[in-house]
Structure formats: structure tokens, C-alpha cells
PDB file of C-alpha atoms in Angstrom:
ATOM      1  CA  MET I  14      -3.909 -51.616  77.304  1.00 56.00           C
ATOM      2  CA  LEU I  15      -5.368 -48.936  75.064  1.00 56.00           C
ATOM      3  CA  LEU I  16      -7.229 -49.618  71.803  1.00 55.00           C
ATOM      4  CA  GLY I  17      -6.263 -53.257  72.268  1.00 60.00           C
ATOM      5  CA  ILE I  18      -2.547 -52.444  72.215  1.00 61.00           C
ATOM      6  CA  PRO I  19      -0.156 -52.744  75.191  1.00 67.00           C
ATOM      7  CA  PHE I  20       0.845 -49.322  76.501  1.00 71.00           C
ATOM      8  CA  SER I  21       4.556 -49.896  75.769  1.00 71.00           C
ATOM      9  CA  GLU I  22       3.819 -50.754  72.129  1.00 68.00           C
ATOM     10  CA  LEU I  23       1.542 -47.728  71.869  1.00 71.00           C
ATOM     11  CA  VAL I  24       4.355 -45.430  73.011  1.00 79.00           C
ATOM     12  CA  ILE I  25       6.717 -46.977  70.459  1.00 77.00           C
ATOM     13  CA  THR I  26       4.072 -46.585  67.765  1.00 75.00           C
ATOM     14  CA  LEU I  27       3.520 -42.909  68.594  1.00 81.00           C
ATOM     15  CA  PHE I  28       7.260 -42.220  68.661  1.00 82.00           C
ATOM     16  CA  SER I  29       7.684 -44.005  65.306  1.00 80.00           C
ATOM     17  CA  LEU I  30       4.919 -41.899  63.733  1.00 82.00           C
ATOM     18  CA  LEU I  31       6.424 -38.642  65.005  1.00 86.00           C
ATOM     19  CA  LEU I  32       9.876 -39.665  63.757  1.00 83.00           C
ATOM     20  CA  CYS I  33       8.310 -40.606  60.437  1.00 79.00           C
ATOM     21  CA  GLY I  34       6.828 -37.113  60.211  1.00 82.00           C
ATOM     22  CA  VAL I  35      10.164 -35.444  60.943  1.00 85.00           C
ATOM     23  CA  ILE I  36      12.077 -37.476  58.339  1.00 80.00           C
ATOM     24  CA  ALA I  37       9.362 -37.263  55.678  1.00 76.00           C
ATOM     25  CA  GLY I  38       8.919 -33.518  56.074  1.00 78.00           C
ATOM     26  CA  PHE I  39      12.665 -32.869  55.959  1.00 83.00           C
ATOM     27  CA  LEU I  40      13.142 -35.054  52.869  1.00 75.00           C
ATOM     28  CA  ALA I  41      10.142 -33.442  51.173  1.00 71.00           C
ATOM     29  CA  GLY I  42      11.829 -30.070  51.408  1.00 75.00           C
ATOM     30  CA  LEU I  43      15.351 -31.324  50.750  1.00 77.00           C
ATOM     31  CA  LEU I  44      14.623 -33.611  47.809  1.00 70.00           C
ATOM     32  CA  GLY I  45      11.173 -32.647  46.553  1.00 63.00           C
ATOM     33  CA  VAL I  46       9.849 -36.181  47.030  1.00 65.00           C
ATOM     34  CA  GLY I  47       6.619 -35.402  48.893  1.00 61.00           C
ATOM     35  CA  GLY I  48       7.406 -37.722  51.816  1.00 72.00           C
ATOM     36  CA  GLY I  49       5.619 -40.754  50.391  1.00 79.00           C
ATOM     37  CA  ILE I  50       8.774 -42.859  50.169  1.00 76.00           C
ATOM     38  CA  ILE I  51       8.898 -42.588  53.968  1.00 76.00           C
ATOM     39  CA  PHE I  52       5.185 -42.655  54.771  1.00 84.00           C
ATOM     40  CA  VAL I  53       4.243 -45.779  52.798  1.00 84.00           C
ATOM     41  CA  PRO I  54       6.808 -48.214  54.286  1.00 79.00           C
ATOM     42  CA  CYS I  55       6.410 -46.710  57.764  1.00 79.00           C
ATOM     43  CA  PHE I  56       2.628 -47.108  57.742  1.00 87.00           C
ATOM     44  CA  TYR I  57       2.896 -50.548  56.158  1.00 84.00           C
ATOM     45  CA  ILE I  58       5.217 -51.787  58.897  1.00 80.00           C
ATOM     46  CA  LEU I  59       3.095 -50.111  61.576  1.00 82.00           C
ATOM     47  CA  PHE I  60      -0.142 -51.704  60.376  1.00 85.00           C
ATOM     48  CA  THR I  61       1.325 -55.190  59.925  1.00 84.00           C
ATOM     49  CA  VAL I  62       3.582 -55.350  63.010  1.00 80.00           C
ATOM     50  CA  PHE I  63       1.624 -53.448  65.668  1.00 77.00           C
ATOM     51  CA  PHE I  64      -1.945 -53.789  64.439  1.00 79.00           C
ATOM     52  CA  HIS I  65      -1.437 -57.245  62.851  1.00 83.00           C
ATOM     53  CA  ILE I  66      -3.303 -56.214  59.690  1.00 85.00           C
ATOM     54  CA  ASP I  67      -3.232 -58.447  56.635  1.00 85.00           C
ATOM     55  CA  PRO I  68      -0.520 -57.160  54.230  1.00 81.00           C
ATOM     56  CA  ASN I  69      -3.046 -56.949  51.385  1.00 82.00           C
ATOM     57  CA  ILE I  70      -5.090 -54.447  53.414  1.00 87.00           C
ATOM     58  CA  ALA I  71      -2.116 -52.777  55.082  1.00 87.00           C
ATOM     59  CA  ILE I  72      -0.401 -51.711  51.857  1.00 85.00           C
ATOM     60  CA  VAL I  73      -3.567 -50.186  50.374  1.00 88.00           C
ATOM     61  CA  VAL I  74      -4.423 -48.267  53.561  1.00 91.00           C
ATOM     62  CA  ALA I  75      -0.770 -47.177  53.850  1.00 90.00           C
ATOM     63  CA  THR I  76      -0.990 -45.828  50.312  1.00 90.00           C
ATOM     64  CA  GLY I  77      -4.166 -43.833  50.967  1.00 92.00           C
ATOM     65  CA  THR I  78      -2.892 -42.516  54.298  1.00 93.00           C
ATOM     66  CA  SER I  79       0.371 -41.473  52.684  1.00 91.00           C
ATOM     67  CA  LEU I  80      -1.445 -39.411  50.052  1.00 93.00           C
ATOM     68  CA  LEU I  81      -3.371 -37.551  52.767  1.00 93.00           C
ATOM     69  CA  CYS I  82      -0.241 -36.910  54.829  1.00 90.00           C
ATOM     70  CA  MET I  83       1.588 -35.471  51.844  1.00 86.00           C
ATOM     71  CA  ILE I  84      -0.923 -32.659  51.259  1.00 89.00           C
ATOM     72  CA  PRO I  85       0.339 -30.260  53.982  1.00 84.00           C
ATOM     73  CA  THR I  86       3.929 -31.447  53.527  1.00 78.00           C
ATOM     74  CA  SER I  87       3.809 -30.748  49.799  1.00 82.00           C
ATOM     75  CA  ILE I  88       2.147 -27.374  50.353  1.00 86.00           C
ATOM     76  CA  SER I  89       4.865 -26.386  52.804  1.00 82.00           C
ATOM     77  CA  ALA I  90       7.693 -27.599  50.548  1.00 81.00           C
ATOM     78  CA  ALA I  91       6.146 -26.112  47.389  1.00 87.00           C
ATOM     79  CA  ARG I  92       5.699 -22.693  48.990  1.00 88.00           C
ATOM     80  CA  SER I  93       9.276 -22.670  50.230  1.00 86.00           C
ATOM     81  CA  GLN I  94      10.646 -23.780  46.862  1.00 87.00           C
ATOM     82  CA  TYR I  95       8.554 -21.181  45.017  1.00 90.00           C
ATOM     83  CA  LYS I  96       9.842 -18.371  47.234  1.00 89.00           C
ATOM     84  CA  LYS I  97      13.399 -19.439  46.409  1.00 86.00           C
ATOM     85  CA  GLY I  98      12.664 -19.363  42.666  1.00 89.00           C
ATOM     86  CA  ASN I  99      12.964 -23.118  42.163  1.00 88.00           C
ATOM     87  CA  THR I 100       9.541 -23.765  40.569  1.00 91.00           C
ATOM     88  CA  ASP I 101       9.056 -24.001  36.777  1.00 91.00           C
ATOM     89  CA  LEU I 102       5.466 -22.806  36.380  1.00 91.00           C
ATOM     90  CA  ALA I 103       5.474 -23.577  32.643  1.00 91.00           C
ATOM     91  CA  VAL I 104       5.941 -27.276  33.404  1.00 92.00           C
ATOM     92  CA  ILE I 105       3.172 -27.230  36.016  1.00 93.00           C
ATOM     93  CA  LYS I 106       0.725 -25.627  33.576  1.00 92.00           C
ATOM     94  CA  ALA I 107       1.595 -28.081  30.797  1.00 93.00           C
ATOM     95  CA  TRP I 108       1.320 -31.126  33.079  1.00 95.00           C
ATOM     96  CA  SER I 109      -1.674 -30.275  35.281  1.00 93.00           C
ATOM     97  CA  VAL I 110      -4.589 -31.804  33.300  1.00 95.00           C
ATOM     98  CA  PHE I 111      -2.639 -34.935  32.403  1.00 96.00           C
ATOM     99  CA  MET I 112      -1.635 -35.447  36.022  1.00 95.00           C
ATOM    100  CA  LEU I 113      -5.246 -35.289  37.184  1.00 95.00           C
ATOM    101  CA  LEU I 114      -6.204 -37.921  34.600  1.00 96.00           C
ATOM    102  CA  GLY I 115      -3.259 -40.072  35.689  1.00 95.00           C
ATOM    103  CA  VAL I 116      -4.325 -39.921  39.328  1.00 95.00           C
ATOM    104  CA  LEU I 117      -7.859 -41.024  38.437  1.00 94.00           C
ATOM    105  CA  VAL I 118      -6.596 -44.041  36.493  1.00 93.00           C
ATOM    106  CA  GLY I 119      -4.014 -44.918  39.151  1.00 90.00           C
ATOM    107  CA  ILE I 120      -6.562 -44.895  41.978  1.00 88.00           C
ATOM    108  CA  MET I 121      -8.952 -47.068  39.951  1.00 87.00           C
ATOM    109  CA  VAL I 122      -6.209 -49.618  39.277  1.00 85.00           C
ATOM    110  CA  SER I 123      -5.119 -49.762  42.933  1.00 79.00           C
ATOM    111  CA  LYS I 124      -8.754 -50.063  44.024  1.00 74.00           C
ATOM    112  CA  PHE I 125      -9.523 -53.107  41.880  1.00 74.00           C
ATOM    113  CA  PHE I 126      -6.124 -54.801  41.944  1.00 70.00           C
ATOM    114  CA  GLY I 127      -4.687 -53.487  45.217  1.00 61.00           C
ATOM    115  CA  GLY I 128      -2.927 -55.763  47.662  1.00 63.00           C
ATOM    116  CA  ALA I 129       0.479 -57.259  48.312  1.00 66.00           C
ATOM    117  CA  TRP I 130       1.489 -56.816  44.663  1.00 76.00           C
ATOM    118  CA  LEU I 131       1.612 -53.059  45.322  1.00 75.00           C
ATOM    119  CA  THR I 132       4.414 -53.715  47.810  1.00 74.00           C
ATOM    120  CA  LEU I 133       6.417 -55.483  45.120  1.00 81.00           C
ATOM    121  CA  LEU I 134       5.637 -52.745  42.602  1.00 79.00           C
ATOM    122  CA  PHE I 135       6.684 -50.041  45.052  1.00 76.00           C
ATOM    123  CA  GLY I 136       9.962 -51.761  45.918  1.00 80.00           C
ATOM    124  CA  SER I 137      10.837 -52.638  42.322  1.00 84.00           C
ATOM    125  CA  ILE I 138      10.205 -49.203  40.827  1.00 78.00           C
ATOM    126  CA  MET I 139      11.962 -47.384  43.640  1.00 77.00           C
ATOM    127  CA  ILE I 140      15.049 -49.628  43.503  1.00 84.00           C
ATOM    128  CA  LEU I 141      15.390 -49.066  39.757  1.00 81.00           C
ATOM    129  CA  ASN I 142      14.907 -45.356  40.327  1.00 73.00           C
ATOM    130  CA  SER I 143      17.561 -45.211  43.041  1.00 79.00           C
ATOM    131  CA  LEU I 144      20.133 -47.233  41.075  1.00 81.00           C
ATOM    132  CA  ASN I 145      19.610 -45.037  38.029  1.00 74.00           C
ATOM    133  CA  THR I 146      20.191 -41.947  40.156  1.00 72.00           C
ATOM    134  CA  ILE I 147      23.282 -43.375  41.878  1.00 74.00           C
ATOM    135  CA  PHE I 148      25.047 -44.415  38.693  1.00 75.00           C
ATOM    136  CA  ARG I 149      23.999 -41.334  36.777  1.00 66.00           C
ATOM    137  CA  ALA I 150      24.679 -38.761  39.509  1.00 61.00           C
ATOM    138  CA  LYS I 151      27.437 -37.164  37.412  1.00 66.00           C
ATOM    139  CA  ALA I 152      26.200 -38.310  34.034  1.00 67.00           C
ATOM    140  CA  LYS I 153      25.150 -35.813  31.411  1.00 73.00           C
ATOM    141  CA  PRO I 154      21.407 -35.453  30.830  1.00 74.00           C
ATOM    142  CA  ALA I 155      19.991 -37.895  28.295  1.00 73.00           C
ATOM    143  CA  PHE I 156      18.089 -35.143  26.461  1.00 81.00           C
ATOM    144  CA  GLU I 157      18.793 -31.494  25.748  1.00 81.00           C
ATOM    145  CA  SER I 158      15.319 -30.382  26.806  1.00 86.00           C
ATOM    146  CA  LEU I 159      11.824 -31.556  27.652  1.00 91.00           C
ATOM    147  CA  PRO I 160       9.785 -32.976  24.752  1.00 92.00           C
ATOM    148  CA  GLY I 161       6.828 -31.191  23.155  1.00 92.00           C
ATOM    149  CA  LYS I 162       3.379 -30.823  24.705  1.00 90.00           C
ATOM    150  CA  PHE I 163       2.234 -34.319  23.712  1.00 93.00           C
ATOM    151  CA  GLY I 164       5.387 -35.961  25.066  1.00 94.00           C
ATOM    152  CA  GLN I 165       5.158 -34.000  28.294  1.00 95.00           C
ATOM    153  CA  GLY I 166       1.507 -35.011  28.595  1.00 95.00           C
ATOM    154  CA  ILE I 167       2.436 -38.695  28.439  1.00 95.00           C
ATOM    155  CA  ILE I 168       5.200 -38.180  31.000  1.00 94.00           C
ATOM    156  CA  ALA I 169       2.855 -36.327  33.372  1.00 95.00           C
ATOM    157  CA  PHE I 170       0.119 -38.961  33.025  1.00 96.00           C
ATOM    158  CA  CYS I 171       2.501 -41.856  33.747  1.00 92.00           C
ATOM    159  CA  ILE I 172       4.116 -40.113  36.720  1.00 93.00           C
ATOM    160  CA  ALA I 173       0.731 -39.315  38.275  1.00 94.00           C
ATOM    161  CA  CYS I 174      -0.685 -42.775  37.575  1.00 92.00           C
ATOM    162  CA  PHE I 175       2.194 -44.689  39.169  1.00 86.00           C
ATOM    163  CA  SER I 176       2.583 -42.177  41.999  1.00 88.00           C
ATOM    164  CA  SER I 177      -1.071 -42.395  43.061  1.00 89.00           C
ATOM    165  CA  MET I 178      -0.925 -46.199  42.923  1.00 85.00           C
ATOM    166  CA  LEU I 179       2.184 -46.259  45.099  1.00 82.00           C
ATOM    167  CA  GLY I 180       1.117 -43.537  47.539  1.00 85.00           C
ATOM    168  CA  ILE I 181       4.005 -41.220  46.640  1.00 82.00           C
ATOM    169  CA  GLY I 182       3.696 -37.583  45.695  1.00 77.00           C
ATOM    170  CA  GLY I 183       5.180 -37.689  42.224  1.00 79.00           C
ATOM    171  CA  GLY I 184       8.479 -36.068  43.102  1.00 76.00           C
ATOM    172  CA  THR I 185      10.223 -39.424  43.345  1.00 75.00           C
ATOM    173  CA  LEU I 186       9.628 -39.941  39.631  1.00 82.00           C
ATOM    174  CA  THR I 187       9.564 -36.304  38.539  1.00 88.00           C
ATOM    175  CA  VAL I 188      13.057 -35.385  39.760  1.00 84.00           C
ATOM    176  CA  PRO I 189      14.983 -37.980  37.666  1.00 81.00           C
ATOM    177  CA  VAL I 190      12.790 -37.290  34.612  1.00 88.00           C
ATOM    178  CA  LEU I 191      13.436 -33.548  34.728  1.00 90.00           C
ATOM    179  CA  ASN I 192      17.139 -34.111  35.412  1.00 82.00           C
ATOM    180  CA  ALA I 193      17.323 -36.398  32.368  1.00 84.00           C
ATOM    181  CA  CYS I 194      15.834 -33.566  30.287  1.00 88.00           C
ATOM    182  CA  SER I 195      18.546 -31.072  31.289  1.00 85.00           C
ATOM    183  CA  VAL I 196      16.522 -29.312  33.984  1.00 88.00           C
ATOM    184  CA  GLU I 197      18.854 -28.017  36.710  1.00 85.00           C
ATOM    185  CA  PRO I 198      18.639 -30.211  39.888  1.00 81.00           C
ATOM    186  CA  HIS I 199      17.406 -27.507  42.262  1.00 82.00           C
ATOM    187  CA  LYS I 200      14.776 -26.478  39.700  1.00 89.00           C
ATOM    188  CA  SER I 201      13.776 -30.140  39.282  1.00 88.00           C
ATOM    189  CA  ILE I 202      13.298 -30.538  43.023  1.00 84.00           C
ATOM    190  CA  GLY I 203      11.352 -27.299  43.356  1.00 88.00           C
ATOM    191  CA  THR I 204       9.051 -28.170  40.458  1.00 91.00           C
ATOM    192  CA  SER I 205       8.479 -31.684  41.753  1.00 89.00           C
ATOM    193  CA  SER I 206       7.225 -30.270  45.057  1.00 85.00           C
ATOM    194  CA  ALA I 207       4.426 -28.539  43.153  1.00 89.00           C
ATOM    195  CA  VAL I 208       3.796 -31.654  41.056  1.00 90.00           C
ATOM    196  CA  SER I 209       3.169 -33.569  44.284  1.00 88.00           C
ATOM    197  CA  LEU I 210       0.131 -31.412  45.014  1.00 89.00           C
ATOM    198  CA  PHE I 211      -1.535 -32.507  41.776  1.00 90.00           C
ATOM    199  CA  VAL I 212      -1.108 -36.132  42.868  1.00 92.00           C
ATOM    200  CA  CYS I 213      -1.754 -36.216  46.606  1.00 92.00           C
ATOM    201  CA  VAL I 214      -4.767 -33.860  46.808  1.00 92.00           C
ATOM    202  CA  PRO I 215      -7.072 -35.602  44.285  1.00 94.00           C
ATOM    203  CA  GLY I 216      -5.577 -38.989  45.196  1.00 93.00           C
ATOM    204  CA  ALA I 217      -6.353 -38.612  48.907  1.00 93.00           C
ATOM    205  CA  ILE I 218      -9.891 -37.395  48.198  1.00 93.00           C
ATOM    206  CA  LEU I 219     -10.604 -40.377  45.952  1.00 92.00           C
ATOM    207  CA  MET I 220      -9.107 -42.864  48.429  1.00 91.00           C
ATOM    208  CA  LEU I 221     -11.114 -41.326  51.268  1.00 90.00           C
ATOM    209  CA  LEU I 222     -14.508 -40.914  49.644  1.00 88.00           C
ATOM    210  CA  THR I 223     -14.813 -43.510  46.887  1.00 81.00           C
ATOM    211  CA  ASN I 224     -13.745 -46.662  48.712  1.00 79.00           C
ATOM    212  CA  THR I 225     -15.389 -48.894  51.299  1.00 84.00           C
ATOM    213  CA  THR I 226     -13.467 -49.305  54.545  1.00 88.00           C
ATOM    214  CA  PRO I 227     -11.986 -52.847  54.674  1.00 87.00           C
ATOM    215  CA  GLU I 228     -13.482 -55.073  57.368  1.00 85.00           C
ATOM    216  CA  HIS I 229     -10.221 -55.620  59.254  1.00 84.00           C
ATOM    217  CA  ALA I 230      -8.624 -52.229  58.633  1.00 85.00           C
ATOM    218  CA  PRO I 231      -6.734 -50.463  61.468  1.00 82.00           C
ATOM    219  CA  ILE I 232      -8.813 -48.432  63.894  1.00 81.00           C
ATOM    220  CA  GLY I 233      -9.452 -44.893  62.634  1.00 84.00           C
ATOM    221  CA  THR I 234      -9.634 -45.907  58.979  1.00 90.00           C
ATOM    222  CA  PHE I 235     -12.156 -44.237  56.691  1.00 92.00           C
ATOM    223  CA  GLY I 236     -12.294 -45.439  53.128  1.00 91.00           C
ATOM    224  CA  LEU I 237      -8.672 -46.372  52.496  1.00 90.00           C
ATOM    225  CA  VAL I 238      -7.195 -43.637  54.705  1.00 93.00           C
ATOM    226  CA  ASN I 239      -6.191 -44.020  58.353  1.00 91.00           C
ATOM    227  CA  VAL I 240      -7.003 -40.620  59.823  1.00 90.00           C
ATOM    228  CA  LEU I 241      -5.455 -41.325  63.247  1.00 85.00           C
ATOM    229  CA  ALA I 242      -2.029 -42.103  61.813  1.00 88.00           C
ATOM    230  CA  ALA I 243      -2.240 -39.072  59.544  1.00 92.00           C
ATOM    231  CA  ALA I 244      -3.113 -36.806  62.476  1.00 90.00           C
ATOM    232  CA  CYS I 245       0.101 -37.854  64.254  1.00 86.00           C
ATOM    233  CA  VAL I 246       2.533 -37.197  61.403  1.00 88.00           C
ATOM    234  CA  ILE I 247       1.016 -34.254  59.507  1.00 89.00           C
ATOM    235  CA  PRO I 248       1.865 -31.438  61.979  1.00 90.00           C
ATOM    236  CA  VAL I 249       5.469 -32.578  62.383  1.00 88.00           C
ATOM    237  CA  SER I 250       6.107 -33.147  58.673  1.00 83.00           C
ATOM    238  CA  TYR I 251       4.626 -29.752  57.798  1.00 81.00           C
ATOM    239  CA  LEU I 252       6.964 -27.952  60.179  1.00 85.00           C
ATOM    240  CA  CYS I 253      10.055 -29.841  59.012  1.00 86.00           C
ATOM    241  CA  ALA I 254       9.626 -29.303  55.239  1.00 80.00           C
ATOM    242  CA  PRO I 255      10.980 -25.702  55.183  1.00 84.00           C
ATOM    243  CA  LEU I 256      14.054 -26.879  57.107  1.00 86.00           C
ATOM    244  CA  GLY I 257      14.801 -29.363  54.333  1.00 82.00           C
ATOM    245  CA  VAL I 258      14.475 -26.615  51.721  1.00 79.00           C
ATOM    246  CA  SER I 259      16.928 -24.375  53.593  1.00 84.00           C
ATOM    247  CA  VAL I 260      19.481 -27.170  54.001  1.00 82.00           C
ATOM    248  CA  GLY I 261      19.144 -28.260  50.369  1.00 76.00           C
ATOM    249  CA  LYS I 262      19.912 -24.764  49.085  1.00 76.00           C
ATOM    250  CA  GLY I 263      23.494 -25.080  50.283  1.00 77.00           C
ATOM    251  CA  ILE I 264      24.153 -28.618  48.999  1.00 78.00           C
ATOM    252  CA  LYS I 265      25.799 -29.367  45.658  1.00 77.00           C
ATOM    253  CA  PRO I 266      23.438 -30.836  43.006  1.00 68.00           C
ATOM    254  CA  VAL I 267      25.426 -34.085  42.706  1.00 73.00           C
ATOM    255  CA  THR I 268      25.331 -34.556  46.472  1.00 79.00           C
ATOM    256  CA  LEU I 269      21.567 -33.981  46.472  1.00 73.00           C
ATOM    257  CA  LYS I 270      21.163 -36.693  43.847  1.00 69.00           C
ATOM    258  CA  ARG I 271      23.188 -39.170  45.892  1.00 78.00           C
ATOM    259  CA  ILE I 272      21.307 -38.451  49.120  1.00 76.00           C
ATOM    260  CA  PHE I 273      18.062 -38.974  47.239  1.00 71.00           C
ATOM    261  CA  ALA I 274      19.265 -42.246  45.724  1.00 79.00           C
ATOM    262  CA  VAL I 275      20.656 -43.785  48.926  1.00 81.00           C
ATOM    263  CA  ALA I 276      17.516 -42.987  50.937  1.00 72.00           C
ATOM    264  CA  LEU I 277      15.369 -44.399  48.167  1.00 73.00           C
ATOM    265  CA  PHE I 278      17.393 -47.608  47.841  1.00 83.00           C
ATOM    266  CA  ILE I 279      17.296 -48.437  51.568  1.00 77.00           C
ATOM    267  CA  ILE I 280      13.548 -47.937  51.866  1.00 70.00           C
ATOM    268  CA  SER I 281      12.606 -49.685  48.626  1.00 77.00           C
ATOM    269  CA  THR I 282      14.746 -52.723  49.485  1.00 82.00           C
ATOM    270  CA  ARG I 283      12.804 -53.109  52.731  1.00 71.00           C
ATOM    271  CA  MET I 284       9.491 -52.888  50.886  1.00 69.00           C
ATOM    272  CA  LEU I 285      10.561 -55.367  48.213  1.00 79.00           C
ATOM    273  CA  TYR I 286      11.626 -57.830  50.904  1.00 76.00           C
ATOM    274  CA  SER I 287       8.235 -57.498  52.601  1.00 68.00           C
ATOM    275  CA  GLY I 288       6.393 -58.162  49.350  1.00 70.00           C
ATOM    276  CA  LEU I 289       8.484 -61.211  48.511  1.00 77.00           C
ATOM    277  CA  SER I 290       8.090 -62.579  52.040  1.00 71.00           C
ATOM    278  CA  TYR I 291       4.311 -62.454  51.702  1.00 65.00           C
ATOM    279  CA  TYR I 292       4.320 -64.587  48.550  1.00 68.00           C
ATOM    280  CA  LEU I 293       7.090 -66.945  49.663  1.00 66.00           C
TER     281      LEU I 293
END
């Protein structure tokens, strides 16, 4: 026994965290999603199954931990994408202030209304996102270009708000939005990697410093962030992000969209099932 957990379960937990880091880092570079779509369900399952944490607490701590884990992953992916010329700096400059405001609102909402409903919200939004991407993989963009500054401000605010609430980096929502506005897929992915930084950095700081640690939170939790879990996955995810970027460079845009959609659908279905099971 160690930390109240049987040694065999502890080994499985450690292996699961390392695998989570590998997959999340690779997908962050490949798809520009920041890794949150992997981190959140992985941490949620870990906290509820192995640590027997109440789902209402587990999902909130999983969200905060995910935001912290995505910081180095997003930095690694963003740097690699920038070097390959896939980052639209004009979009980043136009969105930056609105994203910071969106993160602040999103963290406040999750703080006061957080719990099992976040699991349902995560699953629902991600399933809709994945289905839209699957069925529109070859579809023409809905718009010829991005809207004006005001329209882009609203888009940036909403993406950051929902992303910080769900513990995802912003890329999961940014990629389909940019694709719908006629931004080339590789450019969408590269830009979304940078967008993730504007979500996960302030989001993690707020979750870490402005929240009281729940009474029955997993060991190693500070505020709403589990530092021990983050320490296991961060090094691995950081190293794997550039690999995803390199692989993605040689994949057709339509194929990238489908990979993104299938991965998203599988994970979000699992999260939706967990949320429904809690209420039923």
C-alpha cells in the first residue's frame, strides 16, 4: 500500500498517466487541440475509479489539472507550428484581449456552478463538435472569411469561456471555427495551438490560486489543480507534441479533420455516459 492505494493499482495509475501524456502531447501537435480532450476524461476516470472521489469534485479538479498540464504542451506545439509557418499572428492579436476576458468569466462560472453538470456539458459540446467535423470534412467553408473585429471578439470570448469551463485549451473549438471561415486546415491547427496558451495559462493560475481545495479532493490537490497528476504527464506530453506536428505536416487536410473528429467522438461519448450515469 502506498498513499492508501494498493501497489498494483498505483502502477496501473502511473502507467495510465504516462500514456495519457503521450497521447495528449501527440494530439496537441497533430491536431492543435491542446491535449485537454484527453486530459479531462483521463483525470476524471482516474479520480473517480482509483481515488474514489465524488464525481462533482473529480470533474472540477480534472478541469483545473488539465489546464495546468496544457501549458507546456501548448508551448511546445505552438513553437513547432510557428516554425513551420502555420500560425496566423493577426488572429492571435485580434483575439487576445477577448480570450482573457472569456477565461475569467468561464472560471467564475465553473467555480460557482461546477460539478457533474460539467461532465454533461463537456460530452455534449464535444459530440456535436465531432459530428459537425465528420459530416463536413469535405464540405465547403460556411463563410468566405473571418468576420470583422467585433465578430471575431465575440468568437474569441465564447471559445475561451467554454474552453476554460471544460478544461480544454481552445483548439477543440478554434479549429472548426477557423475552418468554417475558409482558413486553411494546417493554418487553423497552427493558430489554435497559440490560442490554447491564452486559455490554459490564465485558466490554470485562476484555478490554482483563487479556489479553496475541496475537503475530499485527491491527494496532491491545491486549489482545483492536482499537482501530482500534472507532474506525471507534463514531461511526456511536452516531448511528444513536436512529433505530432511533424506527422501532421504530411497528412492531407481532410484526413486530419477526420482523425480529429473520431478521437473527439470516442472521448466525448465516454464523458457523456459518465455524466448521465451520475444523475440516473
